[in-house]
Coordinates of C-alpha atoms in Angstrom, one line a residue:
Chain T
X1 CA 9.9 3.0 -12.8
X2 CA 9.0 0.0 -10.6
X3 CA 11.5 0.1 -7.7
X4 CA 9.8 -2.8 -5.9
X5 CA 9.1 -6.0 -8.0
X6 CA 7.2 -9.1 -7.2
X7 CA 7.8 -11.3 -10.2
X8 CA 5.4 -14.0 -9.4
X9 CA 1.8 -12.8 -9.9
X10 CA 0.4 -15.9 -8.3
X11 CA 1.3 -18.9 -6.1
X12 CA -0.6 -22.0 -5.1
X13 CA 0.3 -24.0 -2.0
X14 CA -1.2 -26.9 -0.2
X15 CA -2.5 -26.4 3.3
X16 CA 0.1 -27.1 5.9
X17 CA 3.0 -26.5 3.6
X18 CA 5.3 -23.5 3.5
X19 CA 4.4 -20.5 1.3
X20 CA 7.4 -18.4 0.1
X21 CA 6.7 -15.1 -1.5
X22 CA 9.5 -13.1 -3.0
X23 CA 10.3 -9.5 -3.6
X24 CA 13.2 -7.6 -5.2
X25 CA 14.0 -4.0 -5.0
X26 CA 16.3 -1.7 -6.9
X27 CA 16.9 1.3 -4.6
X28 CA 19.7 0.6 -2.2
X29 CA 18.5 3.6 -0.1
X30 CA 15.5 1.7 1.1
X31 CA 15.8 1.0 4.8
X32 CA 12.4 -0.3 5.9
X33 CA 10.5 -3.1 4.3
X34 CA 7.0 -4.3 4.9
X35 CA 4.5 -6.9 3.8
X36 CA 0.8 -6.2 3.5
X37 CA -2.0 -8.6 2.9
X38 CA -5.1 -7.7 1.0
X39 CA -8.5 -9.5 0.7
X40 CA -10.9 -8.6 -2.1
X41 CA -13.0 -5.5 -1.4
X42 CA -10.8 -4.6 1.6
X43 CA -7.8 -2.3 2.1
X44 CA -4.3 -3.7 2.5
X45 CA -3.6 -4.7 6.1
X46 CA -0.1 -4.6 7.7
X47 CA 1.4 -8.0 8.2
X48 CA 5.1 -7.8 9.2
X49 CA 8.1 -5.5 8.7
X50 CA 11.8 -5.5 8.8
X51 CA 14.4 -2.8 9.2
X52 CA 17.5 -2.9 7.0
X53 CA 19.7 -3.4 10.1
X54 CA 18.2 -6.9 10.5
X55 CA 18.1 -9.9 8.2
X56 CA 15.2 -11.8 9.8
X57 CA 12.0 -10.9 11.6
X58 CA 9.5 -13.5 12.9
X59 CA 5.9 -13.1 14.0
X60 CA 4.1 -16.3 14.6
X61 CA 3.7 -18.2 11.4
X62 CA 5.2 -15.3 9.4
X63 CA 8.9 -14.7 8.9
X64 CA 10.5 -12.1 6.7
X65 CA 14.0 -12.5 5.4
X66 CA 16.1 -9.6 4.0
X67 CA 19.2 -10.1 1.8
X68 CA 20.6 -6.6 1.3
X69 CA 23.4 -7.6 -0.9
X70 CA 20.9 -9.2 -3.3
X71 CA 18.3 -6.5 -2.7
X72 CA 15.8 -9.3 -2.0
X73 CA 13.3 -10.1 0.6
X74 CA 11.0 -12.9 1.2
X75 CA 8.0 -13.8 3.3
X76 CA 7.6 -17.3 4.6
X77 CA 4.3 -18.6 6.0
X78 CA 4.5 -21.8 7.9
X79 CA 2.2 -23.7 8.1
X80 CA 0.0 -22.2 5.3
X81 CA -3.7 -22.1 6.0
X82 CA -6.7 -21.5 3.7
X83 CA -7.4 -18.2 5.4
X84 CA -4.0 -17.0 4.2
X85 CA -5.3 -16.9 0.6
X86 CA -5.0 -13.3 -0.4
X87 CA -2.9 -10.9 -2.4
X88 CA 0.4 -10.1 -0.7
X89 CA 2.1 -6.8 -1.4
X90 CA 5.8 -6.1 -0.6
X91 CA 6.6 -2.5 0.2
X92 CA 9.8 -0.5 0.8
X93 CA 10.6 2.9 2.2
X94 CA 13.6 5.2 2.5
X95 CA 11.9 7.4 5.2
X96 CA 9.0 8.6 3.1
X97 CA 6.0 7.1 1.5
X98 CA 6.0 3.3 0.8
X99 CA 6.7 2.0 -2.6
X100 CA 4.7 -1.1 -3.4
X101 CA 5.2 -4.1 -5.7
X102 CA 2.3 -5.3 -7.9
X103 CA 1.4 -8.1 -5.5
X104 CA 1.4 -11.9 -5.5
X105 CA -1.9 -13.7 -5.2
X106 CA -1.5 -16.7 -2.8
X107 CA -4.0 -19.5 -2.9
X108 CA -3.8 -22.1 -0.2
X109 CA -5.7 -25.2 -1.1
X110 CA -7.1 -27.7 1.5
Chain F
X1 CA -11.0 -2.2 11.0
X2 CA -7.9 0.0 10.4
X3 CA -9.5 3.1 11.7
X4 CA -9.1 4.9 8.4
X5 CA -12.4 5.9 6.9
X6 CA -13.0 6.6 3.2
X7 CA -16.1 7.9 1.5
X8 CA -17.7 7.2 -0.9
X9 CA -17.1 3.5 -1.2
X10 CA -18.3 3.4 -4.8
X11 CA -18.7 6.2 -7.4
X12 CA -19.7 6.1 -11.0
X13 CA -19.2 9.2 -13.1
X14 CA -18.9 10.3 -16.7
X15 CA -15.8 11.4 -18.5
X16 CA -14.9 15.0 -18.1
X17 CA -16.5 15.2 -14.7
X18 CA -14.9 16.0 -11.4
X19 CA -15.1 14.1 -8.1
X20 CA -13.9 14.4 -4.6
X21 CA -12.8 11.5 -2.4
X22 CA -12.7 12.0 1.3
X23 CA -10.5 10.4 4.0
X24 CA -10.5 10.5 7.8
X25 CA -7.2 9.2 9.2
X26 CA -6.9 7.1 12.3
X27 CA -7.2 9.0 15.6
X28 CA -3.9 10.6 16.4
X29 CA -2.4 10.1 12.9
X30 CA -1.0 13.3 11.4
X31 CA 0.1 11.9 8.0
X32 CA -2.2 11.0 5.2
X33 CA -1.3 9.2 2.0
X34 CA -3.3 8.6 -1.2
X35 CA -2.7 5.6 -3.4
X36 CA -4.2 4.4 -6.7
X37 CA -4.7 0.8 -7.6
X38 CA -5.6 0.1 -11.2
X39 CA -6.3 -3.4 -12.7
X40 CA -2.8 -4.2 -13.8
X41 CA -0.8 -2.1 -11.5
X42 CA 0.2 -2.4 -7.9
X43 CA -0.4 0.4 -5.4
X44 CA 0.8 3.6 -7.0
X45 CA 1.7 6.3 -4.5
X46 CA 0.0 9.6 -5.4
X47 CA 0.7 12.1 -2.6
X48 CA 1.3 12.5 1.1
X49 CA 0.3 15.2 3.6
X50 CA 1.6 15.7 7.1
X51 CA -0.2 18.0 9.5
X52 CA -1.7 20.0 6.7
X53 CA 1.4 20.4 4.5
X54 CA 2.3 18.5 1.4
X55 CA 5.2 16.1 2.3
X56 CA 5.8 14.0 -0.8
X57 CA 4.5 13.6 -4.3
X58 CA 4.4 10.5 -6.4
X59 CA 2.8 9.7 -9.7
X60 CA 0.0 12.2 -9.3
X61 CA -1.5 13.7 -12.5
X62 CA -1.9 17.4 -12.9
X63 CA -5.6 16.9 -13.1
X64 CA -5.6 15.5 -9.6
X65 CA -5.0 17.5 -6.4
X66 CA -5.3 16.9 -2.7
X67 CA -5.4 18.8 0.5
X68 CA -5.4 18.1 4.2
X69 CA -7.6 20.2 6.4
X70 CA -6.9 21.5 10.0
X71 CA -9.0 18.6 11.4
X72 CA -6.6 16.3 9.5
X73 CA -9.1 14.8 7.2
X74 CA -8.0 14.8 3.5
X75 CA -9.7 15.1 0.2
X76 CA -8.5 13.9 -3.2
X77 CA -9.9 15.9 -6.1
X78 CA -10.0 14.2 -9.5
X79 CA -11.0 16.4 -12.5
X80 CA -11.5 16.1 -16.3
X81 CA -11.9 12.4 -15.6
X82 CA -10.9 9.9 -18.3
X83 CA -11.8 6.3 -18.7
X84 CA -8.3 5.3 -17.5
X85 CA -8.8 7.0 -14.2
X86 CA -11.1 4.1 -13.2
X87 CA -9.4 2.6 -10.2
X88 CA -9.5 1.9 -6.5
X89 CA -8.2 4.8 -4.6
X90 CA -6.9 4.1 -1.1
X91 CA -6.2 6.5 1.7
X92 CA -3.8 5.6 4.4
X93 CA -2.5 7.2 7.5
X94 CA 0.4 7.0 9.9
X95 CA 1.5 8.7 13.1
X96 CA 4.7 10.2 11.8
X97 CA 5.7 11.7 8.5
X98 CA 7.9 8.9 7.6
X99 CA 11.3 10.5 8.1
X100 CA 12.5 7.6 10.2
X101 CA 12.4 3.9 9.7
X102 CA 9.5 2.0 11.1
X103 CA 6.8 4.0 9.5
X104 CA 3.9 1.6 9.1
X105 CA 0.9 3.0 7.4
X106 CA -2.7 1.8 7.8
X107 CA -5.1 1.7 4.9
X108 CA -8.8 2.5 4.5
X109 CA -11.1 0.2 2.5
X110 CA -10.8 2.3 -0.6
X111 CA -13.1 4.2 -2.9
X112 CA -14.0 2.5 -6.2
X113 CA -14.2 5.0 -9.0
X114 CA -15.7 4.0 -12.3
X115 CA -15.6 6.5 -15.2
X116 CA -18.0 5.7 -18.0

């Protein structure tokens, strides 16, 4: 049973524009959410996280928004750069191991 | 470089065989996790160890087992291999066992297993 869902397998955005990656979850007990970025032939790397007590966390060009009532979070990348092209995984935890979505492949075109 | 080391990077083996994947966590990390990534699946959590003890179990098959040794390295044993076991197996580590929020885990580069 997939508790974390990323319904868009892929996304294409022009360089300089905003990339918005979405994630939905079903378990209301999740209290910590993360985004990981993965390049081919590499392991996922931690990007940004947010606790359930917050609704926004910003780190440079990356901002994560959490809407607990909708059980939805999103990752905004502004401005998008070609080097951001990768697979992005959303993950959620309730104090134990992380539950991952299937990933969204982002392509940033020049 | 995340600091998590996995060996081997690639492995090809025949159905019915048994393999062992090895993981060394980041220095200071006590918790080790194993994840499986198949072609059409996301990262599926298999199992977690903390300081030598099993802490959480996910979608791990009975043919698979793992352990964490006193020096904190971990091994994932896959036996009676089937074609469907072909996947990328990731090890990850973290400082704490994940009982509190804020548990960020760091991944190794993965071990590619191909079963033929």
